Amino acid sequence: MSVSDRYKNAWESYWSDVSDTPGEAMWDADPELSAVPHLALLEPYTDRSRPVVDLGCGNGTQTRYLATRYPRAVGVDLSHAAVAHARRADPARTAEFEQLNLADAAAVRALHERLGDADVYMRAVIHQSDPPDRAPVAAAVATLIGRTGRAFVAELTHASRTVIGEVAKAPGGPPPKLEAVLAHGLRPAEAEDREVADLLEGAGLEILAQGGTTLPQTEFHPDGTRIDLPAEWFVARGRG
């Protein structure tokens, strides 16, 4: 299965237009606000002895942090331009980056064959995927963790759509980073709340823990406060 041309082209054009400046992407938050607290939630369920794969790594900000906590960190993204950003931002090659379509089951299996069972870090991928691609993305998580790995998944909830809509309709229009997201046809917070858990369980994963959180953004409300989008997190393992 392959993702739609619309979806692939939207992400390719977005990352082609974004500069290498840290925080230029709306979701490119400092790891202290993202991967650090997320890994703290995952750590009770993993020993971090396996590789970690960052799904939808974008420009690799979170992957580079994960590389300081795992023996091997691999960031994958659908967009070739995103992978190029990630490699430029990591001249010391602390992590590995490659293009991967998560809906391509054969390519995902090949990555698992190279790495063995891995931990997975996935932040905000399912919620903006086209509906036919969401189950394959969840299946990719299950494939990569195998029997011994663990997954941390954080996804925007439906309430994020309200926040995004309010910000987009603010006087003066949407702030620049959100405007870029909308201009490229990206669709944040499209999945319904229960859908993410159902997809993970449908892929054969057992949810070990979950809870509410927010995903901090690098854009701000008109009053200067940071935009924090409502989200839910899950820790999961394979049932086999």
Short mmCIF file of C-alpha atoms in Angstrom, two decimals:
data_model
loop_
_atom_site.label_atom_id
_atom_site.label_comp_id
_atom_site.label_asym_id
_atom_site.label_seq_id
_atom_site.Cartn_x
_atom_site.Cartn_y
_atom_site.Cartn_z
CA MET A 1 0.00 0.00 0.00
CA SER A 2 1.22 3.50 -0.72
CA VAL A 3 0.00 6.81 0.57
CA SER A 4 -1.93 9.11 -1.73
CA ASP A 5 -0.08 11.48 -4.03
CA ARG A 6 -1.93 14.37 -2.36
CA TYR A 7 -0.63 13.43 1.07
CA LYS A 8 2.91 12.69 -0.07
CA ASN A 9 3.15 15.86 -2.15
CA ALA A 10 1.74 18.00 0.69
CA TRP A 11 4.50 16.89 3.05
CA GLU A 12 7.21 17.08 0.43
CA SER A 13 6.25 20.64 -0.49
CA TYR A 14 5.96 21.65 3.16
CA TRP A 15 9.42 20.43 4.12
CA SER A 16 10.90 21.81 0.91
CA ASP A 17 9.68 25.28 1.86
CA VAL A 18 10.67 25.19 5.55
CA SER A 19 14.08 26.58 6.47
CA ASP A 20 16.66 24.79 8.62
CA THR A 21 16.01 27.20 11.49
CA PRO A 22 15.16 25.24 14.66
CA GLY A 23 11.50 25.68 15.60
CA GLU A 24 10.47 26.77 12.11
CA ALA A 25 7.98 23.91 11.95
CA MET A 26 5.04 24.53 14.26
CA TRP A 27 5.52 21.19 16.08
CA ASP A 28 9.33 21.40 16.30
CA ALA A 29 9.35 21.87 20.07
CA ASP A 30 12.48 21.57 22.17
CA PRO A 31 12.98 17.98 23.38
CA GLU A 32 12.65 19.24 26.95
CA LEU A 33 8.98 19.80 26.13
CA SER A 34 8.50 16.65 24.05
CA ALA A 35 10.81 13.65 23.99
CA VAL A 36 12.12 14.20 27.53
CA PRO A 37 8.75 13.95 29.33
CA HIS A 38 7.57 11.31 26.86
CA LEU A 39 10.55 9.08 27.51
CA ALA A 40 9.93 9.43 31.24
CA LEU A 41 6.47 7.93 30.65
CA LEU A 42 7.92 5.09 28.57
CA GLU A 43 10.87 4.22 30.81
CA PRO A 44 8.96 2.13 33.38
CA TYR A 45 8.14 -0.30 30.56
CA THR A 46 11.49 -0.54 28.75
CA ASP A 47 15.18 -0.99 29.48
CA ARG A 48 16.33 1.04 26.46
CA SER A 49 18.69 -1.75 25.38
CA ARG A 50 17.15 -1.94 21.91
CA PRO A 51 17.34 0.57 19.06
CA VAL A 52 14.67 3.25 18.93
CA VAL A 53 12.84 4.33 15.78
CA ASP A 54 11.31 7.81 15.61
CA LEU A 55 8.35 7.57 13.22
CA GLY A 56 7.58 10.78 11.36
CA CYS A 57 10.84 12.30 12.55
CA GLY A 58 10.62 15.48 10.48
CA ASN A 59 13.84 17.45 10.90
CA GLY A 60 15.08 15.05 13.57
CA THR A 61 14.98 17.25 16.67
CA GLN A 62 13.49 14.54 18.88
CA THR A 63 15.55 11.78 17.22
CA ARG A 64 18.79 13.50 18.16
CA TYR A 65 17.69 13.57 21.79
CA LEU A 66 16.67 9.91 21.67
CA ALA A 67 20.16 9.12 20.36
CA THR A 68 21.55 10.30 23.71
CA ARG A 69 19.38 7.78 25.57
CA TYR A 70 19.49 4.73 23.30
CA PRO A 71 22.38 2.77 21.78
CA ARG A 72 21.00 3.46 18.28
CA ALA A 73 18.38 5.92 17.06
CA VAL A 74 16.83 5.88 13.60
CA GLY A 75 14.51 8.62 12.39
CA VAL A 76 12.21 7.89 9.46
CA ASP A 77 9.90 10.17 7.53
CA LEU A 78 7.75 9.98 4.42
CA SER A 79 9.31 13.16 3.05
CA HIS A 80 12.71 13.12 1.38
CA ALA A 81 13.01 16.84 2.12
CA ALA A 82 12.41 16.21 5.84
CA VAL A 83 15.14 13.57 5.91
CA ALA A 84 17.50 16.03 4.20
CA HIS A 85 16.71 18.60 6.92
CA ALA A 86 17.40 16.00 9.62
CA ARG A 87 20.75 15.01 8.15
CA ARG A 88 21.89 18.62 7.78
CA ALA A 89 20.96 19.27 11.42
CA ASP A 90 23.06 16.32 12.59
CA PRO A 91 26.58 16.79 11.19
CA ALA A 92 28.00 14.63 14.00
CA ARG A 93 25.76 11.78 12.82
CA THR A 94 24.48 11.01 16.28
CA ALA A 95 21.39 9.43 14.70
CA GLU A 96 20.45 7.78 11.42
CA PHE A 97 17.78 9.12 9.09
CA GLU A 98 16.02 7.55 6.15
CA GLN A 99 12.92 7.94 4.04
CA LEU A 100 10.17 5.44 4.82
CA ASN A 101 6.52 5.17 3.89
CA LEU A 102 4.89 3.68 6.99
CA ALA A 103 2.03 2.38 4.87
CA ASP A 104 4.50 0.21 2.90
CA ALA A 105 4.39 -2.98 4.95
CA ALA A 106 7.26 -4.61 3.04
CA ALA A 107 9.56 -1.63 3.63
CA VAL A 108 8.63 -1.57 7.32
CA ARG A 109 9.37 -5.29 7.62
CA ALA A 110 12.74 -4.75 5.94
CA LEU A 111 13.61 -2.10 8.52
CA HIS A 112 12.64 -4.48 11.33
CA GLU A 113 14.80 -7.20 9.79
CA ARG A 114 17.79 -4.82 9.84
CA LEU A 115 17.23 -3.52 13.37
CA GLY A 116 15.54 -6.37 15.19
CA ASP A 117 12.89 -5.53 17.76
CA ALA A 118 13.01 -1.82 18.58
CA ASP A 119 11.33 0.71 20.78
CA VAL A 120 9.17 3.14 18.81
CA TYR A 121 8.59 6.84 19.42
CA MET A 122 5.71 8.29 17.42
CA ARG A 123 4.44 11.78 17.99
CA ALA A 124 1.46 13.11 16.05
CA VAL A 125 1.46 10.90 12.96
CA ILE A 126 -1.88 9.06 13.01
CA HIS A 127 -3.98 12.18 13.60
CA GLN A 128 -2.91 13.82 10.34
CA SER A 129 -2.71 10.68 8.18
CA ASP A 130 -5.36 10.08 5.54
CA PRO A 131 -8.01 7.63 6.87
CA PRO A 132 -6.92 4.65 4.70
CA ASP A 133 -3.34 5.03 5.99
CA ARG A 134 -4.06 5.06 9.72
CA ALA A 135 -4.36 1.30 10.20
CA PRO A 136 -1.14 0.64 8.23
CA VAL A 137 0.67 3.21 10.40
CA ALA A 138 -0.50 1.39 13.55
CA ALA A 139 0.56 -1.90 11.96
CA ALA A 140 4.00 -0.42 11.31
CA VAL A 141 4.36 0.29 15.03
CA ALA A 142 3.50 -3.33 15.80
CA THR A 143 5.95 -4.65 13.21
CA LEU A 144 8.85 -2.55 14.45
CA ILE A 145 8.47 -3.35 18.14
CA GLY A 146 8.05 -7.06 17.47
CA ARG A 147 7.84 -9.26 20.59
CA THR A 148 10.15 -7.36 22.93
CA GLY A 149 9.99 -3.68 22.00
CA ARG A 150 7.77 -1.00 23.44
CA ALA A 151 6.04 1.93 21.77
CA PHE A 152 5.28 5.45 22.92
CA VAL A 153 2.55 7.08 20.84
CA ALA A 154 1.22 10.62 21.33
CA GLU A 155 -1.63 11.90 19.17
CA LEU A 156 -3.69 15.07 19.07
CA THR A 157 -7.25 14.75 20.33
CA HIS A 158 -10.34 16.13 18.67
CA ALA A 159 -10.20 19.13 21.02
CA SER A 160 -7.07 20.26 19.19
CA ARG A 161 -9.20 21.02 16.13
CA THR A 162 -11.08 23.59 18.19
CA VAL A 163 -7.85 25.20 19.36
CA ILE A 164 -6.42 25.28 15.84
CA GLY A 165 -9.66 26.70 14.46
CA GLU A 166 -9.72 29.47 17.05
CA VAL A 167 -6.10 30.37 16.37
CA ALA A 168 -6.69 30.37 12.61
CA LYS A 169 -9.63 32.77 13.00
CA ALA A 170 -7.81 35.20 15.28
CA PRO A 171 -7.68 38.86 14.22
CA GLY A 172 -5.06 39.18 11.54
CA GLY A 173 -5.45 35.57 10.45
CA PRO A 174 -3.46 32.50 11.45
CA PRO A 175 0.09 33.01 12.72
CA PRO A 176 2.80 32.30 10.11
CA LYS A 177 3.71 28.74 11.13
CA LEU A 178 0.09 27.62 11.22
CA GLU A 179 -0.58 29.44 7.97
CA ALA A 180 2.19 27.40 6.34
CA VAL A 181 0.65 24.16 7.60
CA LEU A 182 -2.76 25.06 6.20
CA ALA A 183 -1.36 26.45 2.93
CA HIS A 184 0.29 23.14 2.13
CA GLY A 185 -2.93 21.20 2.66
CA LEU A 186 -1.87 19.44 5.85
CA ARG A 187 -4.75 18.33 8.06
CA PRO A 188 -3.99 18.31 11.78
CA ALA A 189 -6.25 16.63 14.36
CA GLU A 190 -8.37 14.74 11.83
CA ALA A 191 -8.64 11.44 13.75
CA GLU A 192 -11.37 10.93 16.32
CA ASP A 193 -10.33 10.37 19.93
CA ARG A 194 -11.19 6.67 20.33
CA GLU A 195 -9.83 5.87 16.88
CA VAL A 196 -6.17 5.87 17.96
CA ALA A 197 -6.65 3.30 20.73
CA ASP A 198 -8.80 1.17 18.43
CA LEU A 199 -6.13 1.28 15.72
CA LEU A 200 -3.35 0.28 18.11
CA GLU A 201 -5.38 -2.59 19.52
CA GLY A 202 -6.48 -3.60 16.03
CA ALA A 203 -2.82 -3.88 15.05
CA GLY A 204 -2.36 -6.46 17.80
CA LEU A 205 -0.90 -4.12 20.40
CA GLU A 206 -1.64 -4.20 24.11
CA ILE A 207 -1.98 -0.76 25.69
CA LEU A 208 -0.03 -0.79 28.94
CA ALA A 209 -0.67 2.82 29.99
CA GLN A 210 -2.31 5.95 28.65
CA GLY A 211 -3.20 9.44 29.71
CA GLY A 212 -3.92 12.99 28.69
CA THR A 213 -1.25 15.52 27.83
CA THR A 214 -0.55 18.42 25.50
CA LEU A 215 1.84 18.72 22.58
CA PRO A 216 3.62 22.09 22.89
CA GLN A 217 4.00 24.03 19.66
CA THR A 218 6.49 26.67 18.58
CA GLU A 219 3.71 29.11 17.68
CA PHE A 220 1.84 31.42 20.03
CA HIS A 221 -1.60 32.82 20.73
CA PRO A 222 -2.15 36.54 20.12
CA ASP A 223 -1.62 37.17 23.85
CA GLY A 224 1.85 35.66 23.64
CA THR A 225 1.13 32.35 25.39
CA ARG A 226 2.40 29.20 23.72
CA ILE A 227 -0.05 27.05 21.80
CA ASP A 228 -0.33 23.71 23.57
CA LEU A 229 -2.53 21.25 21.69
CA PRO A 230 -4.58 18.68 23.66
CA ALA A 231 -3.32 15.15 23.11
CA GLU A 232 -3.37 11.63 24.48
CA TRP A 233 -0.39 9.32 24.99
CA PHE A 234 -0.12 5.54 24.96
CA VAL A 235 2.54 3.01 25.90
CA ALA A 236 2.06 -0.30 24.09
CA ARG A 237 3.64 -3.68 23.47
CA GLY A 238 2.94 -6.59 21.18
CA ARG A 239 0.55 -9.27 22.38
CA GLY A 240 2.75 -12.12 21.14
#
